[in-house]
């Protein structure tokens, strides 16, 4: 059974606990705090467990040249990349306002710390868990410092190799047992042939003592639902209020109805996964009563006859008799009453039914 731990207060993940569904708002809020609040409400109304943002301290995430380079994309909010990012970046006070709003409506709130100083702020903000974006997964000083904070962690693995992920596992595990790894491919939108869901099962083999999840950037919900069927204990998907809005993430995001459908589909799949114990269930009894077969007499069998296989057949019969899987147990046993041709062979007319014949 995979490791279970409390990701958020009162919310366990792993084992048989429900999949934890993260609505990744990221920076799809257009830099508008009122839109951000609407998106938190949307995540809550659609049934997601957590609304997540992305927090950067820009001078710590980018060097000067990166911030000063011209940015002429159709998705740009400024003439330079720095102006663009500053437009989309909420202040510390705004984050406190968003966190308070999430608490008021009853949904978990966190963010990806996109640099070490952002992690320091989120730690001060007392978020329930840290999300490590794929861009920082191989940033080992960052990983170590984040793990040492002691908060649960969710680590995406886009752009990484299995060798790197083994190092990630060892680095985090040394300081913090409460973390999970998400299979992820960093492409927006993500084509099905690049999803590689089988990595989920490889991670389950490599890291059997932590939960494994999935962070998806594909269109639609089918692949994310399939990830849950493979055992993903956390699913993260980008969300938006309108895919036509300016911003490169919107095209790979789910609109409200899609998020609602995803949550419902995941919960249905979780029900369908069941216990893994194969047995006839109560819901199957009507079908068994109607169509379940029994052993019958192929010919008339007088009292005292020792049964052989050529005397027996399997049919839908009334009343129910010995089940077909026990037909070979009847061979060599004596009948204690006359049995008419085509009649059910019932347990009460078989001497020592259920006991093996001694050789």
GROMACS .gro file of N, CA and C in nm, residues 96-199:
model
  312
   96UNK      N    1  -0.230   3.736   0.048
   96UNK     CA    2  -0.301   3.718   0.175
   96UNK      C    3  -0.452   3.735   0.155
   97UNK      N    4  -0.488   3.828   0.069
   97UNK     CA    5  -0.630   3.851   0.040
   97UNK      C    6  -0.691   3.727  -0.029
   98UNK      N    7  -0.618   3.669  -0.124
   98UNK     CA    8  -0.666   3.550  -0.194
   98UNK      C    9  -0.676   3.430  -0.100
   99UNK      N   10  -0.576   3.416  -0.014
   99UNK     CA   11  -0.578   3.306   0.083
   99UNK      C   12  -0.699   3.319   0.176
  100UNK      N   13  -0.725   3.440   0.222
  100UNK     CA   14  -0.839   3.463   0.310
  100UNK      C   15  -0.970   3.428   0.239
  101UNK      N   16  -0.980   3.467   0.112
  101UNK     CA   17  -1.101   3.437   0.036
  101UNK      C   18  -1.120   3.287   0.021
  102UNK      N   19  -1.013   3.215  -0.010
  102UNK     CA   20  -1.021   3.070  -0.023
  102UNK      C   21  -1.067   3.005   0.108
  103UNK      N   22  -1.014   3.054   0.219
  103UNK     CA   23  -1.054   3.002   0.350
  103UNK      C   24  -1.203   3.027   0.374
  104UNK      N   25  -1.250   3.144   0.336
  104UNK     CA   26  -1.391   3.179   0.358
  104UNK      C   27  -1.486   3.088   0.281
  105UNK      N   28  -1.447   3.049   0.159
  105UNK     CA   29  -1.539   2.966   0.080
  105UNK      C   30  -1.511   2.816   0.096
  106UNK      N   31  -1.401   2.782   0.165
  106UNK     CA   32  -1.378   2.642   0.200
  106UNK      C   33  -1.304   2.560   0.097
  107UNK      N   34  -1.194   2.613   0.042
  107UNK     CA   35  -1.110   2.537  -0.049
  107UNK      C   36  -0.965   2.559  -0.010
  108UNK      N   37  -0.883   2.455  -0.020
  108UNK     CA   38  -0.741   2.469   0.012
  108UNK      C   39  -0.675   2.563  -0.089
  109UNK      N   40  -0.573   2.636  -0.041
  109UNK     CA   41  -0.506   2.738  -0.121
  109UNK      C   42  -0.356   2.721  -0.109
  110UNK      N   43  -0.287   2.718  -0.221
  110UNK     CA   44  -0.141   2.717  -0.217
  110UNK      C   45  -0.088   2.774  -0.348
  111UNK      N   46   0.043   2.767  -0.365
  111UNK     CA   47   0.106   2.818  -0.487
  111UNK      C   48   0.237   2.743  -0.510
  112UNK      N   49   0.279   2.742  -0.634
  112UNK     CA   50   0.415   2.697  -0.664
  112UNK      C   51   0.509   2.810  -0.630
  113UNK      N   52   0.610   2.781  -0.550
  113UNK     CA   53   0.714   2.879  -0.523
  113UNK      C   54   0.817   2.871  -0.634
  114UNK      N   55   0.824   2.972  -0.719
  114UNK     CA   56   0.905   2.963  -0.841
  114UNK      C   57   1.050   3.003  -0.820
  115UNK      N   58   1.087   3.033  -0.696
  115UNK     CA   59   1.225   3.062  -0.659
  115UNK      C   60   1.234   3.051  -0.507
  116UNK      N   61   1.355   3.054  -0.454
  116UNK     CA   62   1.373   3.032  -0.310
  116UNK      C   63   1.306   3.139  -0.226
  117UNK      N   64   1.309   3.264  -0.270
  117UNK     CA   65   1.246   3.370  -0.192
  117UNK      C   66   1.094   3.357  -0.194
  118UNK      N   67   1.039   3.309  -0.304
  118UNK     CA   68   0.895   3.284  -0.309
  118UNK      C   69   0.856   3.174  -0.211
  119UNK      N   70   0.942   3.072  -0.199
  119UNK     CA   71   0.917   2.966  -0.101
  119UNK      C   72   0.918   3.023   0.040
  120UNK      N   73   1.011   3.114   0.067
  120UNK     CA   74   1.016   3.176   0.200
  120UNK      C   75   0.885   3.249   0.229
  121UNK      N   76   0.833   3.321   0.131
  121UNK     CA   77   0.707   3.392   0.151
  121UNK      C   78   0.591   3.294   0.173
  122UNK      N   79   0.585   3.191   0.092
  122UNK     CA   80   0.475   3.094   0.106
  122UNK      C   81   0.483   3.022   0.240
  123UNK      N   82   0.603   3.000   0.289
  123UNK     CA   83   0.619   2.939   0.421
  123UNK      C   84   0.564   3.034   0.528
  124UNK      N   85   0.595   3.161   0.513
  124UNK     CA   86   0.542   3.262   0.606
  124UNK      C   87   0.390   3.270   0.595
  125UNK      N   88   0.337   3.250   0.473
  125UNK     CA   89   0.193   3.254   0.450
  125UNK      C   90   0.123   3.133   0.510
  126UNK      N   91   0.201   3.031   0.544
  126UNK     CA   92   0.149   2.909   0.607
  126UNK      C   93   0.059   2.829   0.512
  127UNK      N   94   0.105   2.815   0.387
  127UNK     CA   95   0.032   2.730   0.293
  127UNK      C   96   0.039   2.585   0.341
  128UNK      N   97  -0.061   2.503   0.307
  128UNK     CA   98  -0.061   2.365   0.358
  128UNK      C   99   0.049   2.278   0.299
  129UNK      N  100   0.085   2.304   0.173
  129UNK     CA  101   0.192   2.226   0.111
  129UNK      C  102   0.261   2.311   0.005
  130UNK      N  103   0.385   2.274  -0.027
  130UNK     CA  104   0.460   2.339  -0.133
  130UNK      C  105   0.444   2.260  -0.262
  131UNK      N  106   0.420   2.330  -0.372
  131UNK     CA  107   0.425   2.268  -0.504
  131UNK      C  108   0.556   2.308  -0.570
  132UNK      N  109   0.630   2.209  -0.618
  132UNK     CA  110   0.754   2.233  -0.691
  132UNK      C  111   0.724   2.215  -0.839
  133UNK      N  112   0.734   2.325  -0.915
  133UNK     CA  113   0.712   2.317  -1.058
  133UNK      C  114   0.826   2.246  -1.128
  134UNK      N  115   0.799   2.195  -1.247
  134UNK     CA  116   0.900   2.116  -1.320
  134UNK      C  117   1.029   2.193  -1.343
  135UNK      N  118   1.021   2.325  -1.358
  135UNK     CA  119   1.140   2.404  -1.382
  135UNK      C  120   1.238   2.406  -1.266
  136UNK      N  121   1.192   2.369  -1.146
  136UNK     CA  122   1.280   2.367  -1.029
  136UNK      C  123   1.307   2.226  -0.978
  137UNK      N  124   1.258   2.125  -1.047
  137UNK     CA  125   1.272   1.989  -0.997
  137UNK      C  126   1.417   1.944  -0.993
  138UNK      N  127   1.500   1.992  -1.086
  138UNK     CA  128   1.643   1.956  -1.082
  138UNK      C  129   1.728   2.066  -1.018
  139UNK      N  130   1.662   2.159  -0.949
  139UNK     CA  131   1.730   2.266  -0.876
  139UNK      C  132   1.754   2.215  -0.733
  140UNK      N  133   1.862   2.142  -0.713
  140UNK     CA  134   1.879   2.067  -0.588
  140UNK      C  135   1.900   2.156  -0.465
  141UNK      N  136   1.969   2.269  -0.473
  141UNK     CA  137   1.973   2.357  -0.354
  141UNK      C  138   1.832   2.404  -0.314
  142UNK      N  139   1.752   2.440  -0.414
  142UNK     CA  140   1.613   2.480  -0.389
  142UNK      C  141   1.535   2.366  -0.326
  143UNK      N  142   1.548   2.245  -0.383
  143UNK     CA  143   1.475   2.129  -0.330
  143UNK      C  144   1.510   2.103  -0.185
  144UNK      N  145   1.638   2.108  -0.155
  144UNK     CA  146   1.683   2.078  -0.018
  144UNK      C  147   1.629   2.181   0.081
  145UNK      N  148   1.639   2.308   0.045
  145UNK     CA  149   1.590   2.414   0.134
  145UNK      C  150   1.439   2.404   0.153
  146UNK      N  151   1.369   2.372   0.045
  146UNK     CA  152   1.223   2.359   0.054
  146UNK      C  153   1.184   2.240   0.140
  147UNK      N  154   1.251   2.127   0.119
  147UNK     CA  155   1.221   2.006   0.197
  147UNK      C  156   1.245   2.029   0.346
  148UNK      N  157   1.348   2.106   0.378
  148UNK     CA  158   1.381   2.130   0.519
  148UNK      C  159   1.276   2.215   0.590
  149UNK      N  160   1.189   2.281   0.516
  149UNK     CA  161   1.083   2.359   0.581
  149UNK      C  162   0.984   2.269   0.654
  150UNK      N  163   0.976   2.142   0.613
  150UNK     CA  164   0.893   2.046   0.684
  150UNK      C  165   0.749   2.039   0.637
  151UNK      N  166   0.712   2.118   0.537
  151UNK     CA  167   0.576   2.110   0.486
  151UNK      C  168   0.567   1.999   0.381
  152UNK      N  169   0.450   1.936   0.366
  152UNK     CA  170   0.434   1.838   0.258
  152UNK      C  171   0.467   1.902   0.123
  153UNK      N  172   0.510   1.819   0.030
  153UNK     CA  173   0.552   1.868  -0.102
  153UNK      C  174   0.490   1.785  -0.213
  154UNK      N  175   0.459   1.854  -0.323
  154UNK     CA  176   0.413   1.789  -0.446
  154UNK      C  177   0.511   1.833  -0.554
  155UNK      N  178   0.577   1.735  -0.616
  155UNK     CA  179   0.689   1.764  -0.707
  155UNK      C  180   0.655   1.716  -0.848
  156UNK      N  181   0.647   1.809  -0.943
  156UNK     CA  182   0.626   1.772  -1.083
  156UNK      C  183   0.759   1.729  -1.146
  157UNK      N  184   0.749   1.653  -1.255
  157UNK     CA  185   0.871   1.593  -1.310
  157UNK      C  186   0.887   1.617  -1.460
  158UNK      N  187   0.825   1.726  -1.512
  158UNK     CA  188   0.843   1.758  -1.652
  158UNK      C  189   0.988   1.788  -1.684
  159UNK      N  190   1.033   1.748  -1.803
  159UNK     CA  191   1.168   1.775  -1.856
  159UNK      C  192   1.278   1.698  -1.784
  160UNK      N  193   1.244   1.601  -1.699
  160UNK     CA  194   1.343   1.529  -1.621
  160UNK      C  195   1.358   1.384  -1.667
  161UNK      N  196   1.470   1.324  -1.632
  161UNK     CA  197   1.495   1.182  -1.659
  161UNK      C  198   1.469   1.102  -1.533
  162UNK      N  199   1.458   0.970  -1.548
  162UNK     CA  200   1.441   0.885  -1.431
  162UNK      C  201   1.562   0.896  -1.338
  163UNK      N  202   1.680   0.908  -1.396
  163UNK     CA  203   1.800   0.923  -1.312
  163UNK      C  204   1.790   1.048  -1.225
  164UNK      N  205   1.745   1.159  -1.285
  164UNK     CA  206   1.728   1.282  -1.208
  164UNK      C  207   1.621   1.264  -1.102
  165UNK      N  208   1.512   1.196  -1.136
  165UNK     CA  209   1.404   1.178  -1.039
  165UNK      C  210   1.447   1.090  -0.922
  166UNK      N  211   1.538   0.997  -0.946
  166UNK     CA  212   1.591   0.920  -0.834
  166UNK      C  213   1.668   1.012  -0.738
  167UNK      N  214   1.744   1.105  -0.794
  167UNK     CA  215   1.816   1.202  -0.711
  167UNK      C  216   1.719   1.293  -0.637
  168UNK      N  217   1.612   1.334  -0.706
  168UNK     CA  218   1.509   1.417  -0.643
  168UNK      C  219   1.449   1.343  -0.524
  169UNK      N  220   1.414   1.218  -0.546
  169UNK     CA  221   1.355   1.137  -0.439
  169UNK      C  222   1.449   1.130  -0.319
  170UNK      N  223   1.575   1.100  -0.343
  170UNK     CA  224   1.671   1.086  -0.232
  170UNK      C  225   1.693   1.219  -0.161
  171UNK      N  226   1.699   1.328  -0.237
  171UNK     CA  227   1.722   1.460  -0.178
  171UNK      C  228   1.608   1.501  -0.086
  172UNK      N  229   1.485   1.487  -0.135
  172UNK     CA  230   1.369   1.526  -0.055
  172UNK      C  231   1.350   1.430   0.062
  173UNK      N  232   1.365   1.300   0.036
  173UNK     CA  233   1.338   1.198   0.138
  173UNK      C  234   1.429   1.214   0.259
  174UNK      N  235   1.549   1.260   0.236
  174UNK     CA  236   1.645   1.278   0.346
  174UNK      C  237   1.593   1.376   0.450
  175UNK      N  238   1.513   1.473   0.406
  175UNK     CA  239   1.469   1.579   0.496
  175UNK      C  240   1.319   1.578   0.523
  176UNK      N  241   1.242   1.510   0.437
  176UNK     CA  242   1.096   1.524   0.445
  176UNK      C  243   1.029   1.399   0.388
  177UNK      N  244   0.963   1.318   0.471
  177UNK     CA  245   0.900   1.196   0.420
  177UNK      C  246   0.767   1.219   0.350
  178UNK      N  247   0.710   1.338   0.367
  178UNK     CA  248   0.575   1.363   0.319
  178UNK      C  249   0.576   1.437   0.185
  179UNK      N  250   0.592   1.361   0.078
  179UNK     CA  251   0.592   1.422  -0.054
  179UNK      C  252   0.543   1.321  -0.156
  180UNK      N  253   0.501   1.373  -0.270
  180UNK     CA  254   0.463   1.286  -0.381
  180UNK      C  255   0.524   1.342  -0.509
  181UNK      N  256   0.536   1.257  -0.608
  181UNK     CA  257   0.592   1.293  -0.738
  181UNK      C  258   0.483   1.279  -0.843
  182UNK      N  259   0.475   1.378  -0.933
  182UNK     CA  260   0.376   1.377  -1.040
  182UNK      C  261   0.443   1.351  -1.174
  183UNK      N  262   0.392   1.255  -1.251
  183UNK     CA  263   0.433   1.245  -1.389
  183UNK      C  264   0.383   1.368  -1.464
  184UNK      N  265   0.469   1.424  -1.548
  184UNK     CA  266   0.436   1.548  -1.617
  184UNK      C  267   0.520   1.558  -1.743
  185UNK      N  268   0.461   1.609  -1.850
  185UNK     CA  269   0.535   1.645  -1.971
  185UNK      C  270   0.513   1.793  -1.995
  186UNK      N  271   0.621   1.870  -2.002
  186UNK     CA  272   0.611   2.016  -2.008
  186UNK      C  273   0.595   2.063  -2.152
  187UNK      N  274   0.473   2.047  -2.203
  187UNK     CA  275   0.436   2.099  -2.335
  187UNK      C  276   0.294   2.152  -2.324
  188UNK      N  277   0.265   2.263  -2.396
  188UNK     CA  278   0.137   2.333  -2.379
  188UNK      C  279   0.079   2.371  -2.515
  189UNK      N  280  -0.029   2.312  -2.563
  189UNK     CA  281  -0.093   2.193  -2.504
  189UNK      C  282  -0.014   2.067  -2.534
  190UNK      N  283  -0.043   1.963  -2.461
  190UNK     CA  284   0.030   1.837  -2.469
  190UNK      C  285  -0.042   1.739  -2.561
  191UNK      N  286   0.032   1.682  -2.657
  191UNK     CA  287  -0.026   1.583  -2.747
  191UNK      C  288  -0.029   1.446  -2.680
  192UNK      N  289  -0.131   1.365  -2.709
  192UNK     CA  290  -0.143   1.235  -2.641
  192UNK      C  291  -0.018   1.149  -2.650
  193UNK      N  292   0.047   1.150  -2.767
  193UNK     CA  293   0.164   1.062  -2.783
  193UNK      C  294   0.283   1.102  -2.697
  194UNK      N  295   0.275   1.221  -2.636
  194UNK     CA  296   0.385   1.267  -2.550
  194UNK      C  297   0.351   1.259  -2.401
  195UNK      N  298   0.232   1.209  -2.367
  195UNK     CA  299   0.189   1.206  -2.226
  195UNK      C  300   0.269   1.105  -2.145
  196UNK      N  301   0.285   0.984  -2.200
  196UNK     CA  302   0.364   0.878  -2.135
  196UNK      C  303   0.309   0.842  -1.997
  197UNK      N  304   0.183   0.803  -1.993
  197UNK     CA  305   0.121   0.767  -1.866
  197UNK      C  306   0.187   0.647  -1.800
  198UNK      N  307   0.253   0.562  -1.878
  198UNK     CA  308   0.316   0.443  -1.818
  198UNK      C  309   0.428   0.480  -1.720
  199UNK      N  310   0.474   0.605  -1.727
  199UNK     CA  311   0.573   0.649  -1.628
  199UNK      C  312   0.512   0.642  -1.487
   0.00000   0.00000   0.00000
